[in-house]
Coordinates of C-alpha atoms in Angstrom, one line a residue:
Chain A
X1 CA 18.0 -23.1 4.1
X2 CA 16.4 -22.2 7.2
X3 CA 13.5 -20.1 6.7
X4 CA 13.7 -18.2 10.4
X5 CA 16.7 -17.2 10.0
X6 CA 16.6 -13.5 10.4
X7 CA 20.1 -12.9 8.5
X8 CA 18.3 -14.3 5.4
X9 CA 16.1 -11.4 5.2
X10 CA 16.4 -8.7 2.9
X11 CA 14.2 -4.9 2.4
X12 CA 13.2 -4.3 -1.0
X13 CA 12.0 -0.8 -1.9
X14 CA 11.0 1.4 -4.8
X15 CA 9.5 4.8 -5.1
X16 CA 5.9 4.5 -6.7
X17 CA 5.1 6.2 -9.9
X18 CA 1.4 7.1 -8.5
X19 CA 0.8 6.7 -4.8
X20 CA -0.5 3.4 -2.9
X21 CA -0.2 1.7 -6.7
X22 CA 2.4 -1.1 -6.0
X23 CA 5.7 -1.9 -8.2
X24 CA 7.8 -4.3 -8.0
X25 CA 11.2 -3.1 -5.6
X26 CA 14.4 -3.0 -7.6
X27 CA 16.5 -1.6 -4.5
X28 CA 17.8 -4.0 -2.2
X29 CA 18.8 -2.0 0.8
X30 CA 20.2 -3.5 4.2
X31 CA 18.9 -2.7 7.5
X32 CA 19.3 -3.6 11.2
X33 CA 15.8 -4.0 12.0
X34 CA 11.8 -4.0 11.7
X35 CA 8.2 -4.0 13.1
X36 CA 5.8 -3.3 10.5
X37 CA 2.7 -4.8 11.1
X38 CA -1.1 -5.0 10.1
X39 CA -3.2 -4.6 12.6
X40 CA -6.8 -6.1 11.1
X41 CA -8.8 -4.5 14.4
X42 CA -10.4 -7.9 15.0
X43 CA -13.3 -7.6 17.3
X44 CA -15.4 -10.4 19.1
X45 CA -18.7 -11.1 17.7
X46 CA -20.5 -9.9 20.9
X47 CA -23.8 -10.3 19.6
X48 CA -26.2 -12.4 21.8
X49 CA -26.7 -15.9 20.5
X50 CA -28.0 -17.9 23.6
X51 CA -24.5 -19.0 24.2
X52 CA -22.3 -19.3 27.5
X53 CA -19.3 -17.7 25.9
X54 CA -18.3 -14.2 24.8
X55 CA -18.5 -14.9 21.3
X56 CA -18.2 -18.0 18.9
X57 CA -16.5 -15.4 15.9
X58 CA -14.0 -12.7 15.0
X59 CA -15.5 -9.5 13.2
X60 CA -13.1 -7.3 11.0
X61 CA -12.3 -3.6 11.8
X62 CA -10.3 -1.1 9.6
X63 CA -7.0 -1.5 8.8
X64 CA -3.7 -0.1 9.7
X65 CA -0.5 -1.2 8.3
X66 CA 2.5 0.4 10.6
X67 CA 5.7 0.3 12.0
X68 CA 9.3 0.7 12.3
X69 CA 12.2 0.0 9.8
X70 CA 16.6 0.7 11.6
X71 CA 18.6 1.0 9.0
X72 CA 22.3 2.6 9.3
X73 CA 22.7 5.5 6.9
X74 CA 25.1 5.0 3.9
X75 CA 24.7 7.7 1.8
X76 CA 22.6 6.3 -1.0
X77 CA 20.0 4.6 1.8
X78 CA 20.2 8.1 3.3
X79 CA 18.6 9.8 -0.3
X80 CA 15.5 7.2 -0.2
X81 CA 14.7 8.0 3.6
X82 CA 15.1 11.5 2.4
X83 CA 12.9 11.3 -0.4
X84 CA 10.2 10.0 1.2
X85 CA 10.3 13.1 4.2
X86 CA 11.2 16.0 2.3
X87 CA 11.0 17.0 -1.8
X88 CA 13.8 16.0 -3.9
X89 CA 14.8 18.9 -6.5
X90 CA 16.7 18.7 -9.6
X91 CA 19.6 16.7 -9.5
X92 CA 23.1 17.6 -10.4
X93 CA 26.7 16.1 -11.0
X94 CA 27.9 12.7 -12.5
X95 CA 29.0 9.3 -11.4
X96 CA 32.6 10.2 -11.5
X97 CA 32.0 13.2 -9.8
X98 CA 29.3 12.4 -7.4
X99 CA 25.3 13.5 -7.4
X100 CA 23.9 16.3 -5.7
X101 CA 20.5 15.9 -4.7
X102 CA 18.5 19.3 -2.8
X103 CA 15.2 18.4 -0.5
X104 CA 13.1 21.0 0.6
X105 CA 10.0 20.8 2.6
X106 CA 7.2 19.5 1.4
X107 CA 5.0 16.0 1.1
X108 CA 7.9 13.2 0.2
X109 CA 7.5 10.2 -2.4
X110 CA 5.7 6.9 -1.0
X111 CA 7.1 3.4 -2.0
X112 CA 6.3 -0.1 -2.3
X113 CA 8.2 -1.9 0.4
X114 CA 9.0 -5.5 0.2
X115 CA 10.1 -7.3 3.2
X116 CA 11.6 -10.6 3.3
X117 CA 10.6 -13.3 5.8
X118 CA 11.6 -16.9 5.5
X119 CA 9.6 -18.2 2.9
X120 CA 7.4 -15.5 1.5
X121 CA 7.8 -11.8 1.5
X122 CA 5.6 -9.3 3.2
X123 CA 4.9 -6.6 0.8
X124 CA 3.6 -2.8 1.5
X125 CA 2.2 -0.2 -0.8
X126 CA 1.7 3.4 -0.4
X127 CA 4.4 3.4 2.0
X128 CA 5.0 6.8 3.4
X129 CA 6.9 8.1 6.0
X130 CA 5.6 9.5 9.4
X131 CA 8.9 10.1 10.8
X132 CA 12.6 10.1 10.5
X133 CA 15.1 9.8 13.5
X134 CA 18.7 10.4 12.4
X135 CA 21.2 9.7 15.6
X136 CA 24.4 8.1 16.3
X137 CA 24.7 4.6 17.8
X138 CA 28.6 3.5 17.9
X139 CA 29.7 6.0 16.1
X140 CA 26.9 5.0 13.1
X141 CA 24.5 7.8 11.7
X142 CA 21.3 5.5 12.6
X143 CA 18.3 6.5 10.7
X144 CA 14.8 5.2 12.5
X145 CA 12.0 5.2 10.0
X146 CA 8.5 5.8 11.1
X147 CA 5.9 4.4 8.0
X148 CA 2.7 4.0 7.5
X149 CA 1.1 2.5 4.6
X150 CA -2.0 2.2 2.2
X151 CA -2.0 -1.7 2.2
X152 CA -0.1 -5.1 2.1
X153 CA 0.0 -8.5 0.5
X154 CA 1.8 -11.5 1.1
X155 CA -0.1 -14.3 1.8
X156 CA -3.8 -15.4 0.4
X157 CA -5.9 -18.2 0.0
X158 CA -7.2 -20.0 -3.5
X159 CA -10.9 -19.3 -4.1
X160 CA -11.7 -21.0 -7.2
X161 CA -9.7 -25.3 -7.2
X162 CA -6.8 -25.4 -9.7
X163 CA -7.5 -29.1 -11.2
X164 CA -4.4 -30.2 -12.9
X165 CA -3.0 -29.6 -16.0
X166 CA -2.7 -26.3 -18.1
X167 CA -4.1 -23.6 -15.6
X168 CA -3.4 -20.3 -16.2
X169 CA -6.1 -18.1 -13.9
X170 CA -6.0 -18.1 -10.3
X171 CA -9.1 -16.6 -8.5
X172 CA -8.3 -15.4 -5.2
X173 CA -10.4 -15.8 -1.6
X174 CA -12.2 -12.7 -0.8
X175 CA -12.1 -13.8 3.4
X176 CA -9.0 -11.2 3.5
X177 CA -10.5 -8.2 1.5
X178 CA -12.9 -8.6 -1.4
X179 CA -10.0 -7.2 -3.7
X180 CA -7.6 -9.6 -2.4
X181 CA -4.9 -9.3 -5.5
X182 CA -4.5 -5.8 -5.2
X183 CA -0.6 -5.0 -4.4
X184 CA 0.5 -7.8 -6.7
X185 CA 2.5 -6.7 -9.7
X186 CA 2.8 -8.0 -12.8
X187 CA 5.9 -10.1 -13.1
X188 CA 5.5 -10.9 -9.7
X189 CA 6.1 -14.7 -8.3
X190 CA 3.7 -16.3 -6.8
X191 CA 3.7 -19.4 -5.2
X192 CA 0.4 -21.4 -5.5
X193 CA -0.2 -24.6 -2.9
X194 CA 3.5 -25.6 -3.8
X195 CA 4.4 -24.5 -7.3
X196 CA 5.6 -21.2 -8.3
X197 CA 4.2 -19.2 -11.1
X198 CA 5.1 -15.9 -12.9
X199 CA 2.4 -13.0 -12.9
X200 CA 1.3 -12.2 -16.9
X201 CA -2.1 -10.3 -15.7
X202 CA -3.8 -8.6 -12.5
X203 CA -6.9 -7.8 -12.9
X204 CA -9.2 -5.1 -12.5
X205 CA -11.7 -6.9 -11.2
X206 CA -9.9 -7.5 -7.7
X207 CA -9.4 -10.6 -7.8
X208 CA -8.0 -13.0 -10.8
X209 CA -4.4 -12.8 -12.3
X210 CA -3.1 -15.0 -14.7
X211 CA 0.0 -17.2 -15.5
X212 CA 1.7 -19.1 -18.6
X213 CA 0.2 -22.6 -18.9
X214 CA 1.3 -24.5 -15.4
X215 CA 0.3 -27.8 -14.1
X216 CA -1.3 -27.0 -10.4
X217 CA -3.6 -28.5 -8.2
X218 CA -4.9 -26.7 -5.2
X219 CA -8.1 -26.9 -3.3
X220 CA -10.0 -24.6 -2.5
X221 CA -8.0 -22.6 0.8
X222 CA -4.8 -23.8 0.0
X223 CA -2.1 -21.3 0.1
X224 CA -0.9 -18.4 -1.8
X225 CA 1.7 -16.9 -1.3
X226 CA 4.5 -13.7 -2.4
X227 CA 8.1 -15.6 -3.6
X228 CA 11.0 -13.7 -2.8
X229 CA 13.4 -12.1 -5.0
X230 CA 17.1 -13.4 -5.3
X231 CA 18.6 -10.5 -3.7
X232 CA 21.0 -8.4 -5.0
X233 CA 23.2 -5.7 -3.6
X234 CA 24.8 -2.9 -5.1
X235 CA 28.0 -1.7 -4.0
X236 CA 27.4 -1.0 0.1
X237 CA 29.1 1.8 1.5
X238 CA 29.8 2.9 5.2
X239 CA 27.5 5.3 7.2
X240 CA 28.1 8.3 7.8
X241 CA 30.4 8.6 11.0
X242 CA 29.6 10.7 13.7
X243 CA 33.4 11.9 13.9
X244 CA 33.4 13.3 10.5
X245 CA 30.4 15.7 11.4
X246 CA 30.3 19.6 11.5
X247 CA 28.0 21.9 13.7
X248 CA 27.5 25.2 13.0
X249 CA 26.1 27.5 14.8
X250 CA 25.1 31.5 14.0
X251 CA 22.6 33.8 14.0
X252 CA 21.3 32.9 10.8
X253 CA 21.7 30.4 7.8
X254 CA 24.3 31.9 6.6
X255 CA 26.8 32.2 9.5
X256 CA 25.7 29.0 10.5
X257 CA 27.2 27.8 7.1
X258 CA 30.5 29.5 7.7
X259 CA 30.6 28.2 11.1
X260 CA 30.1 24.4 10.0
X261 CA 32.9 24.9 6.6
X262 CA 35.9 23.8 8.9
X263 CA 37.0 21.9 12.4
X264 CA 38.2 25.3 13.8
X265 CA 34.9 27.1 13.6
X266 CA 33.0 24.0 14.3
X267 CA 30.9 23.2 17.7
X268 CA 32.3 20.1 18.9
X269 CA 28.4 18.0 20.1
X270 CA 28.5 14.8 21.9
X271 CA 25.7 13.5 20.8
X272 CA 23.2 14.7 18.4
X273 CA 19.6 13.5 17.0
X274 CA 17.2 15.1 14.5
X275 CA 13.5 14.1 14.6
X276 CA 11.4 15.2 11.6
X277 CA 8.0 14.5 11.4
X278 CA 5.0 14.5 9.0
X279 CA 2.0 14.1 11.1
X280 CA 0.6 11.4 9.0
X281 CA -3.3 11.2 8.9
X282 CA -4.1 8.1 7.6
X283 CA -7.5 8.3 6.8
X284 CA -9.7 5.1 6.7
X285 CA -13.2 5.4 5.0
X286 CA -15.6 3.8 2.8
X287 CA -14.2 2.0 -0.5
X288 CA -11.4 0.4 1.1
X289 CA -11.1 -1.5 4.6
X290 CA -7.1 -0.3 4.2
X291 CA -6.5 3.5 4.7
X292 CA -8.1 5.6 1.7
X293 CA -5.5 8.2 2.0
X294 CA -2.4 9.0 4.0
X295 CA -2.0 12.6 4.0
X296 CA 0.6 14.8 5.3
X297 CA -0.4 17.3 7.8
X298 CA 1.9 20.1 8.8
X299 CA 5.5 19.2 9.4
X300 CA 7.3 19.6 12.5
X301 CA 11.3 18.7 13.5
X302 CA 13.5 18.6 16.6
X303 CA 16.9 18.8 17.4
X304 CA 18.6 17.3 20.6
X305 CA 22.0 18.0 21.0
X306 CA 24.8 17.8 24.0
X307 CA 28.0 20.0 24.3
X308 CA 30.2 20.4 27.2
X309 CA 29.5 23.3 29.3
X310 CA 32.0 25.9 28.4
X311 CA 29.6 28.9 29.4
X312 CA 26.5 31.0 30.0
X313 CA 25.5 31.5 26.5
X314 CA 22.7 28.6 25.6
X315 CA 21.2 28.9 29.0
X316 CA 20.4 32.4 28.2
X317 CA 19.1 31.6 24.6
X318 CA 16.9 29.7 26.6
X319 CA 15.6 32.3 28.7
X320 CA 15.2 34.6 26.2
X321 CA 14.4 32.8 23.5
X322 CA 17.1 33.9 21.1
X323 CA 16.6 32.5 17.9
X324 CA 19.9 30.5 16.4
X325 CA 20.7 29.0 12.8
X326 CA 22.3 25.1 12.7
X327 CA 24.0 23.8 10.0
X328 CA 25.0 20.5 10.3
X329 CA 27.5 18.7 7.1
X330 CA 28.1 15.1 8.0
X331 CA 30.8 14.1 5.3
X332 CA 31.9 10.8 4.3
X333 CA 34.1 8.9 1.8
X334 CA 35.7 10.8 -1.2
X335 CA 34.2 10.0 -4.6
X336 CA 35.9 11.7 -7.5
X337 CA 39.1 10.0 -7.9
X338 CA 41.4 13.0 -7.2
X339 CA 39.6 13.5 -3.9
X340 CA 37.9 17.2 -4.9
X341 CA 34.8 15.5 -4.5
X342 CA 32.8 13.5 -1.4
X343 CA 30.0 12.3 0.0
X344 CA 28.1 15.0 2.1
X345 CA 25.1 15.1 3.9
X346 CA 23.9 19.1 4.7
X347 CA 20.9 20.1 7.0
X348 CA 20.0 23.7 7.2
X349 CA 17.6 24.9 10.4
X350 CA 17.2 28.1 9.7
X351 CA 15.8 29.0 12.9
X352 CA 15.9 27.0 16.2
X353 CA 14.9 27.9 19.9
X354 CA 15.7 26.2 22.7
X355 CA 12.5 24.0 24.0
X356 CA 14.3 22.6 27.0
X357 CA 17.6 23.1 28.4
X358 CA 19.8 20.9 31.0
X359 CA 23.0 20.9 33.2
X360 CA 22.0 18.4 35.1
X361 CA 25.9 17.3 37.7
X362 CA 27.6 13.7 38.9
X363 CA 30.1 13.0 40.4
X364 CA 33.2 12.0 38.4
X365 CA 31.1 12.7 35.2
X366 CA 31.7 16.5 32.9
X367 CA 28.9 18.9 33.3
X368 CA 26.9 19.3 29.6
X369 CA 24.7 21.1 28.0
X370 CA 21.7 19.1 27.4
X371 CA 20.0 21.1 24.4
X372 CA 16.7 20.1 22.7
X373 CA 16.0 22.7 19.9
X374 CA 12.3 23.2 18.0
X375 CA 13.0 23.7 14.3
X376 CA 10.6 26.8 13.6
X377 CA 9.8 28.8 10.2
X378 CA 11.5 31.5 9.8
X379 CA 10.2 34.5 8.4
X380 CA 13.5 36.1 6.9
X381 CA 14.8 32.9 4.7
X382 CA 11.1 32.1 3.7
X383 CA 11.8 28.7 5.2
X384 CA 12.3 25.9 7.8
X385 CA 15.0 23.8 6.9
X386 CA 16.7 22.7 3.8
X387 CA 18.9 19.8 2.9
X388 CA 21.3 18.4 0.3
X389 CA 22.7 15.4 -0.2
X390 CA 25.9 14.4 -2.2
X391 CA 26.8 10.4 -2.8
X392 CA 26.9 8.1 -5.6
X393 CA 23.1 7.2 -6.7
X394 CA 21.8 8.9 -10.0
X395 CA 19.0 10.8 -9.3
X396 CA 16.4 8.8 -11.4
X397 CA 16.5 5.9 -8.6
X398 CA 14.6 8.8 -6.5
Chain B
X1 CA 22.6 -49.0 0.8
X2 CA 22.6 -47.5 -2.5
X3 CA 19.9 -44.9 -3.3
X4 CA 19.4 -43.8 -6.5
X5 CA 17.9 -40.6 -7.7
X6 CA 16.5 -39.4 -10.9
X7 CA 17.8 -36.0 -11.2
X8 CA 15.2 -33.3 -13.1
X9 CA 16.1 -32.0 -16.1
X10 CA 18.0 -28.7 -15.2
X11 CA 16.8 -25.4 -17.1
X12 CA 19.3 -23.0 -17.4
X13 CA 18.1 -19.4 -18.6
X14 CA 20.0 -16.2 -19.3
X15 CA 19.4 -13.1 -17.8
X16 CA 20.3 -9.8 -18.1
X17 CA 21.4 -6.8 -15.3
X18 CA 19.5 -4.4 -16.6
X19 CA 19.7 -2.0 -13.9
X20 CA 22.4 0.2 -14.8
X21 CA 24.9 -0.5 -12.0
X22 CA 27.0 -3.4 -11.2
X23 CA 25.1 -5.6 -8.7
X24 CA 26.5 -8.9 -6.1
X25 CA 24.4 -11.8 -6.2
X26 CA 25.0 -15.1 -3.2
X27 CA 26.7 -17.7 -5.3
X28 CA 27.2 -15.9 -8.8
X29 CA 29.3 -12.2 -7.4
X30 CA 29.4 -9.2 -8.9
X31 CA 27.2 -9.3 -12.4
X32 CA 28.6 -5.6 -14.2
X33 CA 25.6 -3.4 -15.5
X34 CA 24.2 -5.0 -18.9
X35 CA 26.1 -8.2 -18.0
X36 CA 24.3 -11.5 -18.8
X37 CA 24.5 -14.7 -16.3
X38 CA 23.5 -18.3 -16.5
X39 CA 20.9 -18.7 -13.9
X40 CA 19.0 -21.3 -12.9
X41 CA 15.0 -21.7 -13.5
X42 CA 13.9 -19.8 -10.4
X43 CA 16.1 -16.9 -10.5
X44 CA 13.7 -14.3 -9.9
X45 CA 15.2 -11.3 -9.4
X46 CA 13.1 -7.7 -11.2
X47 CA 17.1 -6.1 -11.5
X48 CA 17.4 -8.7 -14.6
X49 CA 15.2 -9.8 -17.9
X50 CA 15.2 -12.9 -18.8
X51 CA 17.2 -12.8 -22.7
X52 CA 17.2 -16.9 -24.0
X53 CA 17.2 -20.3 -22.7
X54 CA 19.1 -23.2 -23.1
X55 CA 18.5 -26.9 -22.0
X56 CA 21.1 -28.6 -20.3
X57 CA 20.8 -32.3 -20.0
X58 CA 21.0 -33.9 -16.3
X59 CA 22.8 -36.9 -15.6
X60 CA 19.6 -39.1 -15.4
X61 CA 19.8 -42.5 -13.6
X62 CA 17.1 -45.1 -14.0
X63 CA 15.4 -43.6 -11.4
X64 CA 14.7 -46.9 -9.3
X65 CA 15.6 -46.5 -5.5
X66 CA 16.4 -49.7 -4.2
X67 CA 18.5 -51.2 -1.0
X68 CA 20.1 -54.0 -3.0
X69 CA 23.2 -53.1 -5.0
X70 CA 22.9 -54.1 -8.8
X71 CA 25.5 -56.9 -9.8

């Protein structure tokens, strides 16, 4: 099998019991694409040593561990990606009837991210989210994932040889960070100068874990690396389909929620995104070179939406900044087998204001109503924004 | 020309879908929640435990790789 063939990737994720301690991913998900990175801050080694050149060496900085993941937003994808922006409530419902999942404002779960690439996988701990981007391409609810996290592994080095016959301990190089086997899991596979070993132990002191009895040889430097999983997918459903969305719009909440219950009281949008934001600071410090903490700040969302221009009224809730309600319900596939139940996205904005406002004319084209809305607080429902989520994912895999 | 190979000894272990919900795995399908498969020894996948193992014996040649066909 090739090993740069992108197809042959897969995202592995799992929400971590105590954050920036990494598990082993159990949910395969698929996505369209990704950029995360570590960026080690190298610097050159500037300091004068009678030399003709800059520098002769690399010295290390702090870490950040960042980027981008695309994926298109089935349902049960959707609930991680929401879990890890907004709070996840009690779960109700069943599988024959669907789950019902409420999120409400507040610091999300992170996860351990594993990422498949050719021959090893790049894992990520303390994964949390920065920012979620929810729009439509094709027709596709698109969700754009913004994560930072507290540290990776996926490839080291052997510090102490492995001489033959019966090891079981591998000692780690510390040339990475001086707790270089922190992110491995036990029951992880690790693959050791050529042969592949099951984790039994890692250990507290930073850098050892342990293996059944395995005959390996490795020098010291020789190569460690993460060993993929076999992937395995649960049932995959469609996104959620921009045609089967509701608008709402009303004063308040409520009205907004009457507005978006049916097609005939609808808005009909031509293109929507939603943009909510944590304001990550990721703080790096003494006791690690990776960030110590990732810590929400306050959060923040936007709305961008376009309508046709059928009159007067959302250019004066510019002017005057007239607060509105949106309720947006993106529905999807029915799950109870007598069609009373289905999958259902909700987002509440209990109060949005118009931040920018557009009619902008060409020729041949129909004039609309460019609309990019603040989320605010508002002071009457206590809140910002709500959501709930209905699909087919218990709510223990949150 | 002939080549002959020794084949390894293949290891076939059990395992176990102990996730809950029906899962697809490349070259096996769909494996129902608490379904056990016949994998081969580097299966590695943290959706299944590993429950027994069971030696199958390989069709082991004489392992001599040579250009001349035996008479």
């Amino acid at each position: 099998m090739s090993t740069y063939l992108a197809e042959n990737s897969y995202i592995a994720i799992k929400p971590e019991a105590t954050e920036g301690t990494a598990v082993v991913p159990t949910i395969f998900l698929p996505l369209v694409s990704e950029n995360i990175k570590t960026t080690v801050n190298y610097n050159a080694d500037r300091r004068m040593k009678g030399i003709s050149w800059k520098a002769n060496d690399l010295l290390r900085g702090n870490r950040q561990h960042e980027g981008d993941i695309v994926f298109l937003a089935d349902p049960d994808t959707l609930g991680h990606l929401m879990n890890m922006v907004m709070v996840k409530g009690s779960t109700t419902g069943s599988a024959g009837d669907g789950y019902t999942h409420p999120y409400t404002v507040g610091n999300g779960k992170s996860y351990t991210v594993d990422i498949k690439k050719g021959l090893y996988v790049q894992r990520y701990f303390g994964v949390k989210a920065e920012e979620l981007k929810l729009d439509f391409q094709d027709g596709q609810l698109q969700a754009t994932l913004v994560i930072k996290a507290m540290g990776q592994f996926s490839v080291g080095s052997v510090g102490v040889a492995l001489t033959g016959a019966g090891m079981t301990t591998l000692v780690l190089d510390d040339e990475y960070d001086i707790s270089p086997n922190r992110g491995l899991v036990v029951g992880d596979v690790i693959n050791i100068n050529g042969t592949s070993v099951t984790l039994l132990t890692v250990n507290s002191n930073g850098t050892t874990v342990t293996f059944a009895s395995t005959a390996i040889t490795a020098s010291v430097g020789a190569s460690v690396y993460l060993v993929a999983q076999t992937p395995s997918q649960a049932t995959l459903y469609d996104p959620l389909y921009f045609g089967n969305l509701l608008i709402g719009f009303g004063a308040d909440a409520t009205a907004a929620a009457t507005a978006a219950g049916s097609r005939s009281t609808a808005t009909p949008v031509y293109d929507m995104s939603i943009v909510i934001k944590k304001n990550l600071f990721a703080q790096n410090g003494s006791n690690r070179m990776d960030p110590v903490q990732i810590i929400p700040r306050t959060d923040e969302a936007q709305l961008k939406l376009k309508q046709l221009f059928t009159g007067v009224s959302q250019r004066q809730a510019f002017y005057d900044r007239t607060k509105q309600a949106l309720v947006l319900k993106f529905y999807g596939k029915y799950i109870k087998t007598d069609f009373s139940t289905q999958e259902l996205f909700t987002v509440t904005f209990n109060n949005v204001k118009l931040m920018e406002h557009g009619n902008a004319i060409t020729v041949g084209d129909m004039i609309v109503d460019e609309e990019n809305f603040e989320v605010l607080y508002d002071n009457s429902d206590g809140v910002a924004m709500t959501a709930s989520l209905v699909n087919r994912s218990a709510g223990t895999v949150y | 020309m002939l080549e002959w190979y020794t084949k390894a000894m293949l290891m076939k272990y059990r395992h176990k879908n102990i996730s809950g919900q029906d899962l697809s795995i490349e070259g096996i399908g769909v494996v129902k929640a608490g379904e056990v498969i016949d994998a081969p020894e580097n299966f590695h996948n943290a959706n299944f435990e590993k429950v027994e193992s069971e030696k199958k014996e390989d069709k082991k040649t004489d392992g001599v790789k040579s250009d001349v066909p035996k008479k």
